[in-house]
Amino acid sequence: MRVDVVSIFPDYLAPLELSLVGKARRTGLLDLRVHDLRDWATDRHRTVDDTPFGGGAGMVMRPDVWGRALDDVLGDADDGPVRLVIPTPSGEVFTQRTAEAWAQDERLVIACGRYEGIDARVAERYRERGVAVSEVSIGDYVLNGGEVAALVVVEAVGRLLPGVVGNPESLVEESHGAAGLLEYPVYTKPPAWEGLEVPEALLSGHHARIARWRRDRALERTAARRPDLLDALAADTLDAHDREVLRAAGWEPPA
Ligand code: JD8
């Protein structure tokens, strides 16, 4: 997969040289390129913003600068399908399902806005050109720009690419993974710490008992912290035992 990120703070993406994503870049599993938007500014002050039409506080990012940058980075239509990702607090929520879908794409181009955002005609123009444009938010809180969202998207999608995560098995049982439950608590040595013991079930070596213990804890945690995830679960994914655990945890299936 090729991912291009355009920002006025390209150094903000430096953490993507580290860890699994960094290794994926060095091993060619991920072709990540970071661009400075000001390289497409034309005046000697390399201006990328201007005052908002209709008045109001702050500045808006200019469409003409973004247009030159994205035309260059997106390249021609015959270079294959590209998804243009525009992080914005007014976007659809980016979830694990989104990451799984985008991991099937060949190319992502992420346009990181700053100030009050990017002139709305940029998304409109590329949609008109038939480019898949996805305006997404990483959560219901306000950030100062799109760079943090770009870090989130590159890591969440990048780790789903074949060969990036050492043991693909570990992708299955994750929070928001296929099971649709939050993760169970995890433990490692020492078996006793600060007077706290590891749950006996995990020391039993009894795989079925361990699996049951972990699912029960995952159900309880999800009921306590994210009951919305349980409401979204298909009815047939919960067996009688699950329902008993959830009833005891105070969760009632939606009517
Ligand atoms: C892109 C500019 C700042 C936003 C005036 C503060 C995503 N979940 C999220 N929260 N915030 C963003 C986000 C914020 C951005 C930009 C994404 C570009 N800003 C603006 C509007 C109010 N300032 C985000 N994904």
Short mmCIF file of C-alpha atoms and ligand atoms in Angstrom, two decimals:
data_model
loop_
_atom_site.label_atom_id
_atom_site.label_comp_id
_atom_site.label_asym_id
_atom_site.label_seq_id
_atom_site.Cartn_x
_atom_site.Cartn_y
_atom_site.Cartn_z
CA MET A 1 0.00 0.00 0.00
CA ARG A 2 1.13 3.56 -0.74
CA VAL A 3 0.12 6.34 1.65
CA ASP A 4 0.85 10.03 1.05
CA VAL A 5 0.34 12.58 3.85
CA VAL A 6 0.22 16.32 3.07
CA SER A 7 0.64 18.78 5.97
CA ILE A 8 2.14 22.17 6.89
CA PHE A 9 3.79 20.29 9.80
CA PRO A 10 5.41 17.27 8.07
CA ASP A 11 7.61 16.60 11.12
CA TYR A 12 4.40 15.78 13.02
CA LEU A 13 4.42 12.44 11.16
CA ALA A 14 7.96 11.54 12.31
CA PRO A 15 6.65 8.95 14.82
CA LEU A 16 5.71 6.83 11.79
CA GLU A 17 9.40 6.01 11.41
CA LEU A 18 9.20 4.01 14.64
CA SER A 19 7.91 0.59 15.66
CA LEU A 20 5.85 -1.69 13.42
CA VAL A 21 4.93 1.02 10.92
CA GLY A 22 8.58 2.07 10.66
CA LYS A 23 9.60 -1.55 10.05
CA ALA A 24 6.82 -1.97 7.46
CA ARG A 25 8.26 1.06 5.60
CA ARG A 26 11.79 -0.34 5.71
CA THR A 27 10.61 -3.78 4.52
CA GLY A 28 8.51 -2.31 1.69
CA LEU A 29 5.17 -3.46 3.05
CA LEU A 30 4.14 0.20 3.35
CA ASP A 31 5.23 3.04 1.04
CA LEU A 32 4.61 6.13 3.19
CA ARG A 33 5.52 9.57 1.80
CA VAL A 34 5.12 12.88 3.69
CA HIS A 35 4.80 16.20 1.86
CA ASP A 36 4.95 19.85 2.99
CA LEU A 37 1.89 21.72 1.67
CA ARG A 38 3.91 24.97 1.54
CA ASP A 39 5.89 23.48 -1.36
CA TRP A 40 2.80 24.29 -3.47
CA ALA A 41 2.39 27.86 -2.19
CA THR A 42 3.38 30.48 -4.78
CA ASP A 43 4.12 33.68 -2.82
CA ARG A 44 7.37 34.42 -1.02
CA HIS A 45 5.61 34.01 2.34
CA ARG A 46 4.46 30.51 1.22
CA THR A 47 0.91 31.44 2.29
CA VAL A 48 -1.62 28.61 2.57
CA ASP A 49 -4.51 30.35 4.33
CA ASP A 50 -6.79 33.38 4.15
CA THR A 51 -9.74 34.98 5.95
CA PRO A 52 -13.10 33.13 5.89
CA PHE A 53 -15.83 34.29 3.52
CA GLY A 54 -18.83 35.25 5.61
CA GLY A 55 -16.54 36.49 8.38
CA GLY A 56 -15.79 34.79 11.67
CA ALA A 57 -12.70 33.98 13.69
CA GLY A 58 -9.60 32.28 12.39
CA MET A 59 -8.31 31.49 8.92
CA VAL A 60 -9.25 28.93 6.26
CA MET A 61 -6.87 26.92 4.10
CA ARG A 62 -6.83 28.02 0.45
CA PRO A 63 -8.30 25.65 -2.20
CA ASP A 64 -5.84 26.66 -4.90
CA VAL A 65 -2.79 25.61 -2.84
CA TRP A 66 -4.45 22.32 -1.87
CA GLY A 67 -5.52 21.78 -5.48
CA ARG A 68 -1.96 22.07 -6.80
CA ALA A 69 -0.64 19.80 -4.07
CA LEU A 70 -3.30 17.11 -4.44
CA ASP A 71 -3.19 17.16 -8.24
CA ASP A 72 0.53 16.37 -8.01
CA VAL A 73 0.28 13.80 -5.22
CA LEU A 74 -2.83 12.04 -6.52
CA GLY A 75 -1.33 11.88 -10.01
CA ASP A 76 -3.41 10.81 -12.99
CA ALA A 77 -6.54 8.67 -12.84
CA ASP A 78 -4.78 5.87 -14.74
CA ASP A 79 -2.29 5.51 -11.84
CA GLY A 80 -4.96 3.35 -10.19
CA PRO A 81 -7.62 3.98 -7.53
CA VAL A 82 -6.80 6.42 -4.73
CA ARG A 83 -8.79 7.25 -1.61
CA LEU A 84 -8.51 10.92 -0.51
CA VAL A 85 -8.86 11.04 3.27
CA ILE A 86 -9.68 14.41 4.85
CA PRO A 87 -9.68 14.35 8.68
CA THR A 88 -12.26 16.78 10.14
CA PRO A 89 -14.24 16.95 13.40
CA SER A 90 -17.36 17.06 11.20
CA GLY A 91 -16.55 13.76 9.48
CA GLU A 92 -18.00 10.27 9.80
CA VAL A 93 -16.37 8.40 12.71
CA PHE A 94 -13.26 6.38 11.79
CA THR A 95 -13.63 2.87 13.30
CA GLN A 96 -11.98 -0.55 13.11
CA ARG A 97 -14.45 -1.39 10.36
CA THR A 98 -13.21 1.65 8.42
CA ALA A 99 -9.59 0.59 8.94
CA GLU A 100 -10.37 -2.94 7.72
CA ALA A 101 -12.05 -1.56 4.59
CA TRP A 102 -9.25 0.87 3.78
CA ALA A 103 -6.61 -1.83 4.28
CA GLN A 104 -7.92 -3.25 0.99
CA ASP A 105 -7.11 0.00 -0.86
CA GLU A 106 -3.97 0.42 -3.01
CA ARG A 107 -3.42 4.08 -2.14
CA LEU A 108 -4.47 6.58 0.50
CA VAL A 109 -3.76 10.32 0.34
CA ILE A 110 -4.35 12.07 3.67
CA ALA A 111 -4.88 15.86 3.58
CA CYS A 112 -4.12 17.33 7.01
CA GLY A 113 -5.89 20.64 7.60
CA ARG A 114 -5.06 23.32 10.16
CA TYR A 115 -6.60 26.65 11.21
CA GLU A 116 -10.40 26.50 10.84
CA GLY A 117 -10.09 23.78 8.18
CA ILE A 118 -9.77 23.37 4.41
CA ASP A 119 -11.97 25.26 1.89
CA ALA A 120 -14.95 22.92 1.29
CA ARG A 121 -14.51 23.07 -2.51
CA VAL A 122 -11.43 20.83 -2.30
CA ALA A 123 -13.45 17.75 -1.27
CA GLU A 124 -16.21 18.74 -3.71
CA ARG A 125 -13.81 19.01 -6.67
CA TYR A 126 -12.19 15.60 -6.18
CA ARG A 127 -15.56 13.97 -5.64
CA GLU A 128 -16.64 15.48 -8.96
CA ARG A 129 -13.55 13.91 -10.51
CA GLY A 130 -14.66 10.49 -9.26
CA VAL A 131 -12.06 10.24 -6.49
CA ALA A 132 -13.24 8.36 -3.37
CA VAL A 133 -13.19 11.17 -0.81
CA SER A 134 -13.61 10.19 2.87
CA GLU A 135 -14.08 12.97 5.44
CA VAL A 136 -13.55 11.27 8.80
CA SER A 137 -13.27 12.11 12.49
CA ILE A 138 -11.26 10.06 14.97
CA GLY A 139 -13.53 10.97 17.85
CA ASP A 140 -15.82 13.48 19.53
CA TYR A 141 -13.20 15.96 20.76
CA VAL A 142 -11.56 18.93 19.02
CA LEU A 143 -7.92 18.85 17.92
CA ASN A 144 -5.89 21.68 16.32
CA GLY A 145 -5.36 19.91 13.04
CA GLY A 146 -5.54 16.69 11.04
CA GLU A 147 -2.03 15.36 11.76
CA VAL A 148 -2.98 13.36 14.85
CA ALA A 149 -5.80 11.75 12.85
CA ALA A 150 -3.31 10.92 10.09
CA LEU A 151 -1.11 9.15 12.67
CA VAL A 152 -4.16 7.19 13.85
CA VAL A 153 -5.25 6.21 10.34
CA VAL A 154 -1.77 5.16 9.16
CA GLU A 155 -1.19 3.00 12.26
CA ALA A 156 -4.71 1.48 12.36
CA VAL A 157 -4.65 0.63 8.63
CA GLY A 158 -0.92 -0.15 8.39
CA ARG A 159 -0.99 -2.81 11.10
CA LEU A 160 -3.71 -4.70 9.15
CA LEU A 161 -1.50 -5.05 6.07
CA PRO A 162 -0.31 -8.64 5.52
CA GLY A 163 3.03 -9.24 7.22
CA VAL A 164 3.06 -6.09 9.36
CA VAL A 165 1.87 -7.66 12.62
CA GLY A 166 4.01 -10.70 13.42
CA ASN A 167 1.19 -12.98 14.55
CA PRO A 168 -2.03 -12.24 12.62
CA GLU A 169 -3.83 -14.39 15.24
CA SER A 170 -3.43 -11.50 17.68
CA LEU A 171 -5.56 -9.34 15.39
CA VAL A 172 -8.58 -11.59 15.93
CA GLU A 173 -9.19 -11.24 19.67
CA GLU A 174 -8.62 -7.50 19.88
CA SER A 175 -11.10 -4.91 21.12
CA HIS A 176 -13.36 -3.93 18.24
CA GLY A 177 -12.12 -7.03 16.46
CA ALA A 178 -14.37 -9.67 14.91
CA ALA A 179 -15.83 -10.65 18.33
CA GLY A 180 -17.16 -7.13 18.76
CA LEU A 181 -16.24 -7.16 22.48
CA LEU A 182 -13.66 -5.24 24.47
CA GLU A 183 -10.52 -7.17 25.34
CA TYR A 184 -10.22 -9.31 28.51
CA PRO A 185 -7.63 -8.27 31.11
CA VAL A 186 -4.10 -9.63 30.57
CA TYR A 187 -1.43 -10.74 33.05
CA THR A 188 2.22 -11.84 33.05
CA LYS A 189 5.02 -12.56 35.59
CA PRO A 190 5.41 -12.20 38.54
CA PRO A 191 2.40 -14.36 39.60
CA ALA A 192 2.12 -12.21 42.75
CA TRP A 193 2.78 -8.46 42.74
CA GLU A 194 2.13 -5.88 45.43
CA GLY A 195 -0.09 -8.47 47.12
CA LEU A 196 -2.10 -8.90 43.92
CA GLU A 197 -2.48 -12.43 42.48
CA VAL A 198 -3.02 -13.56 38.91
CA PRO A 199 -6.54 -15.09 38.51
CA GLU A 200 -6.30 -18.81 39.26
CA ALA A 201 -8.12 -19.78 36.06
CA LEU A 202 -5.20 -18.47 33.99
CA LEU A 203 -2.73 -20.65 35.90
CA SER A 204 -4.87 -23.79 35.47
CA GLY A 205 -3.48 -24.79 32.08
CA HIS A 206 -7.09 -25.77 31.30
CA HIS A 207 -7.66 -24.17 27.86
CA ALA A 208 -11.46 -24.35 27.84
CA ARG A 209 -11.61 -22.90 31.36
CA ILE A 210 -9.16 -20.15 30.38
CA ALA A 211 -11.21 -19.32 27.25
CA ARG A 212 -14.42 -19.18 29.25
CA TRP A 213 -12.84 -16.96 31.94
CA ARG A 214 -11.52 -14.56 29.29
CA ARG A 215 -14.86 -14.33 27.45
CA ASP A 216 -16.72 -13.70 30.71
CA ARG A 217 -14.35 -10.85 31.59
CA ALA A 218 -14.65 -9.43 28.06
CA LEU A 219 -18.46 -9.54 28.32
CA GLU A 220 -18.44 -7.87 31.76
CA ARG A 221 -16.04 -5.15 30.61
CA THR A 222 -18.07 -4.45 27.49
CA ALA A 223 -21.31 -4.28 29.50
CA ALA A 224 -19.69 -1.86 31.96
CA ARG A 225 -17.77 0.36 29.54
CA ARG A 226 -19.36 0.02 26.08
CA PRO A 227 -22.89 -1.32 26.25
CA ASP A 228 -23.45 0.25 22.81
CA LEU A 229 -21.16 -2.45 21.37
CA LEU A 230 -23.36 -5.17 22.88
CA ASP A 231 -26.50 -3.60 21.39
CA ALA A 232 -24.78 -3.78 17.99
CA LEU A 233 -23.88 -7.46 18.38
CA ALA A 234 -25.87 -9.92 16.28
CA ALA A 235 -28.20 -11.83 18.60
CA ASP A 236 -26.73 -15.19 17.59
CA THR A 237 -23.24 -14.26 18.82
CA LEU A 238 -24.31 -14.53 22.48
CA ASP A 239 -25.03 -18.01 23.92
CA ALA A 240 -27.09 -18.72 27.06
CA HIS A 241 -24.01 -18.54 29.29
CA ASP A 242 -23.03 -15.17 27.75
CA ARG A 243 -26.52 -13.82 28.43
CA GLU A 244 -26.34 -15.02 32.05
CA VAL A 245 -23.00 -13.23 32.52
CA LEU A 246 -24.41 -10.07 30.92
CA ARG A 247 -27.59 -10.19 33.03
CA ALA A 248 -25.41 -10.47 36.13
CA ALA A 249 -23.44 -7.47 34.80
CA GLY A 250 -26.68 -5.46 34.52
CA TRP A 251 -27.02 -5.47 30.73
CA GLU A 252 -30.42 -6.19 29.19
CA PRO A 253 -30.65 -6.89 25.46
CA PRO A 254 -32.39 -4.03 23.55
CA ALA A 255 -36.14 -4.76 23.29
C1 JD8 B 1 -8.78 18.38 11.10
C2 JD8 B 1 -8.30 21.98 11.48
C3 JD8 B 1 -8.90 22.47 13.85
C4 JD8 B 1 -11.37 22.25 13.83
C5 JD8 B 1 -11.59 24.94 14.73
C6 JD8 B 1 -10.00 23.80 16.12
C7 JD8 B 1 -10.26 14.72 13.29
N1 JD8 B 1 -11.59 14.13 15.92
C8 JD8 B 1 -11.09 15.38 15.53
N2 JD8 B 1 -11.13 16.47 16.29
N3 JD8 B 1 -10.55 17.52 15.60
C9 JD8 B 1 -10.15 17.07 14.40
C10 JD8 B 1 -9.57 17.98 13.37
C11 JD8 B 1 -9.40 19.35 13.71
C12 JD8 B 1 -8.93 20.20 12.70
C13 JD8 B 1 -8.62 19.73 11.41
C14 JD8 B 1 -9.26 17.50 12.08
C15 JD8 B 1 -8.23 20.85 10.64
N4 JD8 B 1 -8.72 21.56 12.72
C16 JD8 B 1 -10.23 23.19 13.74
C17 JD8 B 1 -12.67 22.98 13.72
C18 JD8 B 1 -12.76 24.03 14.82
N5 JD8 B 1 -10.29 24.25 14.78
C19 JD8 B 1 -10.47 15.69 14.32
N6 JD8 B 1 -10.11 13.90 12.50
#
